[in-house]
């Protein structure tokens, strides 16, 4: 008999994530949508904790719930001239809905067929210390490349968003 | 009722579908970028749960998720900077307003 994930916690977090995502699509207000996205990101951090990925949960809260949410809200604020502009007409987009539903349906069928192979949860999950050791031994080169990518993205973002006098 | 890998994959597939619907149907560039973040988030859930169930010792999926987060953080930063540049030029963030390349 193997270890189990706590079912109630999982269902609560899944409900929070899916409900937040649906509300994000259902609301007409862009600012409300940004806050619903923030809620989805926090629920995802909870799911990472459930999967004993503590470091990723921390990064998720710092990067997505912190930096990305603030950045999104700032851009919404800077690109709205009046408060009423936040409330937008609601395009249903039946074609997009059908396409997304079709893809999701195909993936769900694939998951049900995949089910019998991997069901049991393995016992051991290493902690943050092992994660750090792996990060700076096996994944050293990708880590350096990632820092370079972030630097280039930072410079590019400043250049694009910069002032008028160029 | 036990929670296994299929439940997590189902959650991730549903989140990805909702994000895809948003990215395809919204007219505001900011909403499209936020929907893209939702899709990237769904992919990360998939990576982390597969890592937990398939390679719990070496944690490969968690590293993939970290690098995926790096890339999507860079993407949202550049995307929002681009939205600001478009706004300064066209006074609008509607994707329908960006039609200079339309033949």
PDB file of C-alpha atoms in Angstrom:
ATOM      1  CA  UNK A   1       0.000   0.000   0.000  1.00  0.00           C
ATOM      2  CA  UNK A   2       1.446   3.302  -1.032  1.00  0.00           C
ATOM      3  CA  UNK A   3       1.025   6.812   0.237  1.00  0.00           C
ATOM      4  CA  UNK A   4      -2.003   8.825  -0.897  1.00  0.00           C
ATOM      5  CA  UNK A   5      -2.479  12.464  -1.678  1.00  0.00           C
ATOM      6  CA  UNK A   6      -5.006  14.071   0.703  1.00  0.00           C
ATOM      7  CA  UNK A   7      -8.194  14.009  -1.364  1.00  0.00           C
ATOM      8  CA  UNK A   8     -10.129  16.827   0.304  1.00  0.00           C
ATOM      9  CA  UNK A   9      -7.229  19.289   0.022  1.00  0.00           C
ATOM     10  CA  UNK A  10      -6.765  18.349  -3.605  1.00  0.00           C
ATOM     11  CA  UNK A  11     -10.426  18.873  -4.456  1.00  0.00           C
ATOM     12  CA  UNK A  12     -10.588  22.203  -2.640  1.00  0.00           C
ATOM     13  CA  UNK A  13      -7.483  23.468  -4.442  1.00  0.00           C
ATOM     14  CA  UNK A  14      -8.716  22.174  -7.798  1.00  0.00           C
ATOM     15  CA  UNK A  15     -12.050  23.864  -7.256  1.00  0.00           C
ATOM     16  CA  UNK A  16     -10.231  27.109  -6.407  1.00  0.00           C
ATOM     17  CA  UNK A  17      -8.050  26.880  -9.515  1.00  0.00           C
ATOM     18  CA  UNK A  18     -10.799  25.919 -11.965  1.00  0.00           C
ATOM     19  CA  UNK A  19     -13.345  28.301 -10.463  1.00  0.00           C
ATOM     20  CA  UNK A  20     -10.827  31.130 -10.608  1.00  0.00           C
ATOM     21  CA  UNK A  21     -10.016  30.366 -14.231  1.00  0.00           C
ATOM     22  CA  UNK A  22     -13.709  30.236 -15.212  1.00  0.00           C
ATOM     23  CA  UNK A  23     -14.413  33.485 -13.346  1.00  0.00           C
ATOM     24  CA  UNK A  24     -11.432  35.085 -15.068  1.00  0.00           C
ATOM     25  CA  UNK A  25     -13.012  34.250 -18.416  1.00  0.00           C
ATOM     26  CA  UNK A  26     -16.531  35.178 -17.277  1.00  0.00           C
ATOM     27  CA  UNK A  27     -15.822  38.629 -15.873  1.00  0.00           C
ATOM     28  CA  UNK A  28     -16.091  41.690 -18.105  1.00  0.00           C
ATOM     29  CA  UNK A  29     -13.657  43.743 -16.053  1.00  0.00           C
ATOM     30  CA  UNK A  30      -9.950  43.405 -16.901  1.00  0.00           C
ATOM     31  CA  UNK A  31      -8.884  44.334 -13.361  1.00  0.00           C
ATOM     32  CA  UNK A  32     -11.125  41.624 -11.898  1.00  0.00           C
ATOM     33  CA  UNK A  33      -9.667  39.157 -14.397  1.00  0.00           C
ATOM     34  CA  UNK A  34      -6.147  40.013 -13.179  1.00  0.00           C
ATOM     35  CA  UNK A  35      -7.172  39.324  -9.584  1.00  0.00           C
ATOM     36  CA  UNK A  36      -8.816  36.013 -10.575  1.00  0.00           C
ATOM     37  CA  UNK A  37      -5.562  35.040 -12.294  1.00  0.00           C
ATOM     38  CA  UNK A  38      -3.758  35.822  -9.040  1.00  0.00           C
ATOM     39  CA  UNK A  39      -6.154  33.488  -7.204  1.00  0.00           C
ATOM     40  CA  UNK A  40      -5.492  30.698  -9.722  1.00  0.00           C
ATOM     41  CA  UNK A  41      -1.743  31.130  -9.230  1.00  0.00           C
ATOM     42  CA  UNK A  42      -2.092  30.874  -5.434  1.00  0.00           C
ATOM     43  CA  UNK A  43      -4.194  27.702  -5.755  1.00  0.00           C
ATOM     44  CA  UNK A  44      -1.509  26.283  -8.037  1.00  0.00           C
ATOM     45  CA  UNK A  45       1.104  27.024  -5.376  1.00  0.00           C
ATOM     46  CA  UNK A  46      -1.031  24.978  -2.988  1.00  0.00           C
ATOM     47  CA  UNK A  47      -1.065  22.083  -5.451  1.00  0.00           C
ATOM     48  CA  UNK A  48       2.733  22.249  -5.673  1.00  0.00           C
ATOM     49  CA  UNK A  49       2.895  22.000  -1.880  1.00  0.00           C
ATOM     50  CA  UNK A  50       0.608  18.964  -2.072  1.00  0.00           C
ATOM     51  CA  UNK A  51       3.037  17.387  -4.548  1.00  0.00           C
ATOM     52  CA  UNK A  52       5.920  18.115  -2.108  1.00  0.00           C
ATOM     53  CA  UNK A  53       7.546  20.628  -4.445  1.00  0.00           C
ATOM     54  CA  UNK A  54       8.138  23.247  -1.761  1.00  0.00           C
ATOM     55  CA  UNK A  55      10.667  25.304  -3.679  1.00  0.00           C
ATOM     56  CA  UNK A  56       8.368  25.557  -6.699  1.00  0.00           C
ATOM     57  CA  UNK A  57       5.463  26.633  -4.488  1.00  0.00           C
ATOM     58  CA  UNK A  58       7.653  29.439  -3.124  1.00  0.00           C
ATOM     59  CA  UNK A  59       8.781  30.482  -6.604  1.00  0.00           C
ATOM     60  CA  UNK A  60       5.191  30.363  -7.816  1.00  0.00           C
ATOM     61  CA  UNK A  61       4.056  32.757  -5.091  1.00  0.00           C
ATOM     62  CA  UNK A  62       7.037  35.075  -5.591  1.00  0.00           C
ATOM     63  CA  UNK A  63       7.073  35.178  -9.387  1.00  0.00           C
ATOM     64  CA  UNK A  64       3.473  34.673 -10.486  1.00  0.00           C
ATOM     65  CA  UNK A  65       1.444  35.890  -7.556  1.00  0.00           C
ATOM     66  CA  UNK A  66       3.972  38.632  -6.829  1.00  0.00           C
ATOM     67  CA  UNK A  67       5.845  39.974  -9.820  1.00  0.00           C
ATOM     68  CA  UNK A  68       3.602  39.002 -12.722  1.00  0.00           C
ATOM     69  CA  UNK A  69       0.389  40.108 -11.004  1.00  0.00           C
ATOM     70  CA  UNK A  70       1.859  43.495 -10.081  1.00  0.00           C
ATOM     71  CA  UNK A  71       3.250  43.957 -13.596  1.00  0.00           C
ATOM     72  CA  UNK A  72      -0.099  43.076 -15.166  1.00  0.00           C
ATOM     73  CA  UNK A  73      -1.990  45.446 -12.882  1.00  0.00           C
ATOM     74  CA  UNK A  74       0.480  48.248 -13.617  1.00  0.00           C
ATOM     75  CA  UNK A  75       0.083  47.809 -17.368  1.00  0.00           C
ATOM     76  CA  UNK A  76      -3.715  47.701 -17.043  1.00  0.00           C
ATOM     77  CA  UNK A  77      -3.523  50.902 -15.013  1.00  0.00           C
ATOM     78  CA  UNK A  78      -1.217  52.609 -17.516  1.00  0.00           C
ATOM     79  CA  UNK A  79      -3.279  51.677 -20.561  1.00  0.00           C
ATOM     80  CA  UNK A  80      -6.694  52.681 -19.204  1.00  0.00           C
ATOM     81  CA  UNK A  81      -7.599  56.297 -19.705  1.00  0.00           C
ATOM     82  CA  UNK A  82     -10.844  56.149 -17.781  1.00  0.00           C
ATOM     83  CA  UNK A  83     -12.129  53.830 -15.106  1.00  0.00           C
ATOM     84  CA  UNK A  84     -15.032  52.764 -17.340  1.00  0.00           C
ATOM     85  CA  UNK A  85     -12.595  51.392 -19.930  1.00  0.00           C
ATOM     86  CA  UNK A  86     -11.868  48.457 -17.628  1.00  0.00           C
ATOM     87  CA  UNK A  87     -15.332  47.051 -18.287  1.00  0.00           C
ATOM     88  CA  UNK A  88     -15.290  45.580 -21.740  1.00  0.00           C
ATOM     89  CA  UNK A  89     -17.802  44.015 -24.105  1.00  0.00           C
ATOM     90  CA  UNK A  90     -17.896  40.277 -23.710  1.00  0.00           C
ATOM     91  CA  UNK A  91     -17.054  38.320 -26.869  1.00  0.00           C
ATOM     92  CA  UNK A  92     -18.156  34.713 -26.468  1.00  0.00           C
ATOM     93  CA  UNK A  93     -16.194  33.457 -29.467  1.00  0.00           C
ATOM     94  CA  UNK A  94     -18.022  30.211 -30.208  1.00  0.00           C
ATOM     95  CA  UNK A  95     -15.332  29.089 -32.633  1.00  0.00           C
ATOM     96  CA  UNK A  96     -12.580  29.436 -30.011  1.00  0.00           C
ATOM     97  CA  UNK A  97     -14.802  27.758 -27.432  1.00  0.00           C
ATOM     98  CA  UNK A  98     -15.407  24.812 -29.752  1.00  0.00           C
ATOM     99  CA  UNK A  99     -11.713  24.497 -30.598  1.00  0.00           C
ATOM    100  CA  UNK A 100     -10.603  24.633 -26.953  1.00  0.00           C
ATOM    101  CA  UNK A 101     -13.338  22.170 -25.917  1.00  0.00           C
ATOM    102  CA  UNK A 102     -12.320  19.792 -28.700  1.00  0.00           C
ATOM    103  CA  UNK A 103      -8.660  19.857 -27.662  1.00  0.00           C
ATOM    104  CA  UNK A 104      -9.518  19.431 -23.979  1.00  0.00           C
ATOM    105  CA  UNK A 105     -11.838  16.530 -24.839  1.00  0.00           C
ATOM    106  CA  UNK A 106      -9.119  14.760 -26.821  1.00  0.00           C
ATOM    107  CA  UNK A 107      -6.623  15.211 -23.973  1.00  0.00           C
ATOM    108  CA  UNK A 108      -9.165  13.956 -21.410  1.00  0.00           C
ATOM    109  CA  UNK A 109      -9.825  10.814 -23.485  1.00  0.00           C
ATOM    110  CA  UNK A 110      -6.073  10.285 -23.721  1.00  0.00           C
ATOM    111  CA  UNK A 111      -5.783  10.609 -19.920  1.00  0.00           C
ATOM    112  CA  UNK A 112      -8.497   8.010 -19.261  1.00  0.00           C
ATOM    113  CA  UNK A 113      -6.747   5.566 -21.569  1.00  0.00           C
ATOM    114  CA  UNK A 114      -3.417   6.288 -19.842  1.00  0.00           C
ATOM    115  CA  UNK A 115      -4.823   5.673 -16.363  1.00  0.00           C
ATOM    116  CA  UNK A 116      -3.807   2.079 -15.496  1.00  0.00           C
ATOM    117  CA  UNK A 117      -0.070   2.525 -16.028  1.00  0.00           C
ATOM    118  CA  UNK A 118       0.819   5.087 -13.353  1.00  0.00           C
ATOM    119  CA  UNK A 119      -1.474   5.293 -10.388  1.00  0.00           C
ATOM    120  CA  UNK A 120       0.598   4.729  -7.263  1.00  0.00           C
ATOM    121  CA  UNK A 121       2.333   7.596  -5.488  1.00  0.00           C
ATOM    122  CA  UNK A 122       6.023   6.848  -4.808  1.00  0.00           C
ATOM    123  CA  UNK A 123       7.085   6.984  -1.192  1.00  0.00           C
ATOM    124  CA  UNK A 124      10.035   9.302  -1.025  1.00  0.00           C
ATOM    125  CA  UNK A 125      10.233  12.882  -2.188  1.00  0.00           C
ATOM    126  CA  UNK A 126      13.512  14.730  -1.608  1.00  0.00           C
ATOM    127  CA  UNK A 127      13.374  18.185  -0.065  1.00  0.00           C
ATOM    128  CA  UNK A 128      14.678  21.616  -0.978  1.00  0.00           C
ATOM    129  CA  UNK A 129      18.274  20.697  -0.096  1.00  0.00           C
ATOM    130  CA  UNK A 130      18.407  17.884  -2.663  1.00  0.00           C
ATOM    131  CA  UNK A 131      16.719  20.198  -5.139  1.00  0.00           C
ATOM    132  CA  UNK A 132      19.473  22.778  -4.685  1.00  0.00           C
ATOM    133  CA  UNK A 133      22.229  20.194  -5.075  1.00  0.00           C
ATOM    134  CA  UNK A 134      20.702  18.935  -8.316  1.00  0.00           C
ATOM    135  CA  UNK A 135      20.171  22.472  -9.558  1.00  0.00           C
ATOM    136  CA  UNK A 136      23.834  23.417  -9.152  1.00  0.00           C
ATOM    137  CA  UNK A 137      25.292  20.158 -10.406  1.00  0.00           C
ATOM    138  CA  UNK A 138      23.175  18.505 -13.104  1.00  0.00           C
ATOM    139  CA  UNK A 139      21.310  21.612 -14.219  1.00  0.00           C
ATOM    140  CA  UNK A 140      24.173  24.108 -13.960  1.00  0.00           C
ATOM    141  CA  UNK A 141      24.390  25.048 -17.644  1.00  0.00           C
ATOM    142  CA  UNK A 142      20.604  25.485 -18.145  1.00  0.00           C
ATOM    143  CA  UNK A 143      20.579  27.606 -14.992  1.00  0.00           C
ATOM    144  CA  UNK A 144      23.218  29.968 -16.407  1.00  0.00           C
ATOM    145  CA  UNK A 145      21.412  30.133 -19.743  1.00  0.00           C
ATOM    146  CA  UNK A 146      18.174  30.930 -17.908  1.00  0.00           C
ATOM    147  CA  UNK A 147      19.837  33.837 -16.125  1.00  0.00           C
ATOM    148  CA  UNK A 148      21.100  35.118 -19.483  1.00  0.00           C
ATOM    149  CA  UNK A 149      17.560  34.827 -20.927  1.00  0.00           C
ATOM    150  CA  UNK A 150      16.192  36.840 -18.024  1.00  0.00           C
ATOM    151  CA  UNK A 151      18.852  39.529 -18.462  1.00  0.00           C
ATOM    152  CA  UNK A 152      18.122  39.866 -22.186  1.00  0.00           C
ATOM    153  CA  UNK A 153      14.365  39.958 -21.506  1.00  0.00           C
ATOM    154  CA  UNK A 154      14.894  42.674 -18.881  1.00  0.00           C
ATOM    155  CA  UNK A 155      16.936  44.854 -21.234  1.00  0.00           C
ATOM    156  CA  UNK A 156      14.466  44.246 -24.062  1.00  0.00           C
ATOM    157  CA  UNK A 157      11.464  45.117 -21.909  1.00  0.00           C
ATOM    158  CA  UNK A 158      13.084  48.373 -20.748  1.00  0.00           C
ATOM    159  CA  UNK A 159      13.982  49.232 -24.339  1.00  0.00           C
ATOM    160  CA  UNK A 160      10.468  48.577 -25.670  1.00  0.00           C
ATOM    161  CA  UNK A 161       8.604  50.260 -22.871  1.00  0.00           C
ATOM    162  CA  UNK A 162      11.066  53.158 -22.654  1.00  0.00           C
ATOM    163  CA  UNK A 163      10.468  56.856 -23.272  1.00  0.00           C
ATOM    164  CA  UNK A 164       9.507  58.806 -26.381  1.00  0.00           C
ATOM    165  CA  UNK A 165      12.889  60.317 -27.185  1.00  0.00           C
ATOM    166  CA  UNK A 166      14.274  57.587 -29.443  1.00  0.00           C
TER     167      UNK A 166
ATOM    168  CA  UNK B   1     -11.517   7.711  -3.306  1.00  0.00           C
ATOM    169  CA  UNK B   2      -7.833   8.164  -3.974  1.00  0.00           C
ATOM    170  CA  UNK B   3      -6.275  11.040  -5.837  1.00  0.00           C
ATOM    171  CA  UNK B   4      -3.748   9.913  -8.405  1.00  0.00           C
ATOM    172  CA  UNK B   5      -1.908  11.153 -11.427  1.00  0.00           C
ATOM    173  CA  UNK B   6      -5.016  11.147 -13.708  1.00  0.00           C
ATOM    174  CA  UNK B   7      -6.776  13.649 -11.437  1.00  0.00           C
ATOM    175  CA  UNK B   8      -3.843  16.051 -11.663  1.00  0.00           C
ATOM    176  CA  UNK B   9      -3.558  15.610 -15.411  1.00  0.00           C
ATOM    177  CA  UNK B  10      -7.301  16.262 -15.741  1.00  0.00           C
ATOM    178  CA  UNK B  11      -7.010  19.471 -13.706  1.00  0.00           C
ATOM    179  CA  UNK B  12      -4.128  20.595 -15.872  1.00  0.00           C
ATOM    180  CA  UNK B  13      -5.977  19.765 -19.112  1.00  0.00           C
ATOM    181  CA  UNK B  14      -9.049  21.729 -17.989  1.00  0.00           C
ATOM    182  CA  UNK B  15      -6.945  24.754 -16.992  1.00  0.00           C
ATOM    183  CA  UNK B  16      -5.128  24.571 -20.323  1.00  0.00           C
ATOM    184  CA  UNK B  17      -8.430  24.451 -22.203  1.00  0.00           C
ATOM    185  CA  UNK B  18      -9.801  27.475 -20.355  1.00  0.00           C
ATOM    186  CA  UNK B  19      -6.575  29.384 -21.017  1.00  0.00           C
ATOM    187  CA  UNK B  20      -6.653  28.419 -24.682  1.00  0.00           C
ATOM    188  CA  UNK B  21     -10.238  29.604 -25.019  1.00  0.00           C
ATOM    189  CA  UNK B  22      -9.272  32.936 -23.472  1.00  0.00           C
ATOM    190  CA  UNK B  23      -6.171  33.361 -25.614  1.00  0.00           C
ATOM    191  CA  UNK B  24      -8.172  32.727 -28.786  1.00  0.00           C
ATOM    192  CA  UNK B  25     -11.327  34.690 -28.031  1.00  0.00           C
ATOM    193  CA  UNK B  26     -10.326  37.837 -26.131  1.00  0.00           C
ATOM    194  CA  UNK B  27      -9.835  41.125 -27.950  1.00  0.00           C
ATOM    195  CA  UNK B  28      -7.688  42.875 -25.363  1.00  0.00           C
ATOM    196  CA  UNK B  29      -3.942  42.193 -25.637  1.00  0.00           C
ATOM    197  CA  UNK B  30      -3.614  42.132 -21.831  1.00  0.00           C
ATOM    198  CA  UNK B  31      -6.329  39.472 -21.506  1.00  0.00           C
ATOM    199  CA  UNK B  32      -4.592  37.376 -24.173  1.00  0.00           C
ATOM    200  CA  UNK B  33      -1.293  37.596 -22.263  1.00  0.00           C
ATOM    201  CA  UNK B  34      -2.999  36.611 -18.999  1.00  0.00           C
ATOM    202  CA  UNK B  35      -4.617  33.633 -20.724  1.00  0.00           C
ATOM    203  CA  UNK B  36      -1.191  32.589 -22.012  1.00  0.00           C
ATOM    204  CA  UNK B  37       0.044  32.683 -18.411  1.00  0.00           C
ATOM    205  CA  UNK B  38      -2.844  30.412 -17.451  1.00  0.00           C
ATOM    206  CA  UNK B  39      -1.811  27.919 -20.146  1.00  0.00           C
ATOM    207  CA  UNK B  40       1.837  27.996 -19.025  1.00  0.00           C
ATOM    208  CA  UNK B  41       0.627  27.421 -15.482  1.00  0.00           C
ATOM    209  CA  UNK B  42      -1.327  24.336 -16.573  1.00  0.00           C
ATOM    210  CA  UNK B  43       1.780  22.955 -18.275  1.00  0.00           C
ATOM    211  CA  UNK B  44       3.780  23.515 -15.082  1.00  0.00           C
ATOM    212  CA  UNK B  45       1.214  21.579 -13.027  1.00  0.00           C
ATOM    213  CA  UNK B  46       1.603  18.729 -15.492  1.00  0.00           C
ATOM    214  CA  UNK B  47       5.405  18.789 -15.230  1.00  0.00           C
ATOM    215  CA  UNK B  48       5.440  18.857 -11.445  1.00  0.00           C
ATOM    216  CA  UNK B  49       2.888  16.075 -11.028  1.00  0.00           C
ATOM    217  CA  UNK B  50       4.640  13.817 -13.544  1.00  0.00           C
ATOM    218  CA  UNK B  51       7.888  14.540 -11.733  1.00  0.00           C
ATOM    219  CA  UNK B  52       6.307  13.525  -8.427  1.00  0.00           C
ATOM    220  CA  UNK B  53       4.886  10.290  -9.794  1.00  0.00           C
ATOM    221  CA  UNK B  54       7.536   9.153 -12.296  1.00  0.00           C
ATOM    222  CA  UNK B  55      10.926  10.521 -11.196  1.00  0.00           C
ATOM    223  CA  UNK B  56      10.531  11.436  -7.521  1.00  0.00           C
ATOM    224  CA  UNK B  57      14.252  10.994  -6.801  1.00  0.00           C
ATOM    225  CA  UNK B  58      15.840  13.059  -9.563  1.00  0.00           C
ATOM    226  CA  UNK B  59      12.979  15.645  -9.752  1.00  0.00           C
ATOM    227  CA  UNK B  60      13.484  16.216 -13.483  1.00  0.00           C
ATOM    228  CA  UNK B  61      10.020  17.656 -14.031  1.00  0.00           C
ATOM    229  CA  UNK B  62      10.496  20.209 -11.271  1.00  0.00           C
ATOM    230  CA  UNK B  63      13.578  21.583 -13.018  1.00  0.00           C
ATOM    231  CA  UNK B  64      11.684  21.687 -16.290  1.00  0.00           C
ATOM    232  CA  UNK B  65       8.972  23.634 -14.478  1.00  0.00           C
ATOM    233  CA  UNK B  66      11.538  26.092 -13.081  1.00  0.00           C
ATOM    234  CA  UNK B  67      12.936  26.811 -16.525  1.00  0.00           C
ATOM    235  CA  UNK B  68       9.434  27.034 -17.964  1.00  0.00           C
ATOM    236  CA  UNK B  69       8.651  29.632 -15.296  1.00  0.00           C
ATOM    237  CA  UNK B  70      11.766  31.586 -16.277  1.00  0.00           C
ATOM    238  CA  UNK B  71      10.685  31.618 -19.910  1.00  0.00           C
ATOM    239  CA  UNK B  72       7.113  32.608 -19.156  1.00  0.00           C
ATOM    240  CA  UNK B  73       8.272  35.368 -16.792  1.00  0.00           C
ATOM    241  CA  UNK B  74      10.442  36.709 -19.621  1.00  0.00           C
ATOM    242  CA  UNK B  75       7.489  36.342 -21.990  1.00  0.00           C
ATOM    243  CA  UNK B  76       5.050  38.271 -19.807  1.00  0.00           C
ATOM    244  CA  UNK B  77       7.628  41.014 -19.221  1.00  0.00           C
ATOM    245  CA  UNK B  78       8.368  41.449 -22.922  1.00  0.00           C
ATOM    246  CA  UNK B  79       4.690  41.053 -23.852  1.00  0.00           C
ATOM    247  CA  UNK B  80       3.555  43.768 -21.477  1.00  0.00           C
ATOM    248  CA  UNK B  81       6.361  46.063 -22.658  1.00  0.00           C
ATOM    249  CA  UNK B  82       5.152  45.456 -26.192  1.00  0.00           C
ATOM    250  CA  UNK B  83       1.589  46.261 -25.111  1.00  0.00           C
ATOM    251  CA  UNK B  84       2.834  49.560 -23.669  1.00  0.00           C
ATOM    252  CA  UNK B  85       4.704  50.364 -26.895  1.00  0.00           C
ATOM    253  CA  UNK B  86       1.602  49.578 -28.979  1.00  0.00           C
ATOM    254  CA  UNK B  87      -0.525  51.683 -26.640  1.00  0.00           C
ATOM    255  CA  UNK B  88       1.814  54.634 -26.990  1.00  0.00           C
ATOM    256  CA  UNK B  89       1.646  54.393 -30.772  1.00  0.00           C
ATOM    257  CA  UNK B  90      -2.015  53.543 -31.364  1.00  0.00           C
ATOM    258  CA  UNK B  91      -3.676  54.746 -28.124  1.00  0.00           C
ATOM    259  CA  UNK B  92      -5.371  51.350 -27.811  1.00  0.00           C
ATOM    260  CA  UNK B  93      -4.672  47.830 -26.533  1.00  0.00           C
ATOM    261  CA  UNK B  94      -7.291  46.215 -28.786  1.00  0.00           C
ATOM    262  CA  UNK B  95      -5.806  43.567 -31.037  1.00  0.00           C
ATOM    263  CA  UNK B  96      -8.182  44.686 -33.798  1.00  0.00           C
ATOM    264  CA  UNK B  97      -6.421  48.064 -33.831  1.00  0.00           C
ATOM    265  CA  UNK B  98      -3.106  46.428 -34.758  1.00  0.00           C
ATOM    266  CA  UNK B  99      -3.615  45.950 -38.462  1.00  0.00           C
ATOM    267  CA  UNK B 100      -0.619  47.599 -40.104  1.00  0.00           C
ATOM    268  CA  UNK B 101       0.489  44.300 -41.629  1.00  0.00           C
ATOM    269  CA  UNK B 102      -2.972  43.483 -42.947  1.00  0.00           C
ATOM    270  CA  UNK B 103      -2.804  43.312 -46.755  1.00  0.00           C
TER     271      UNK B 103
END
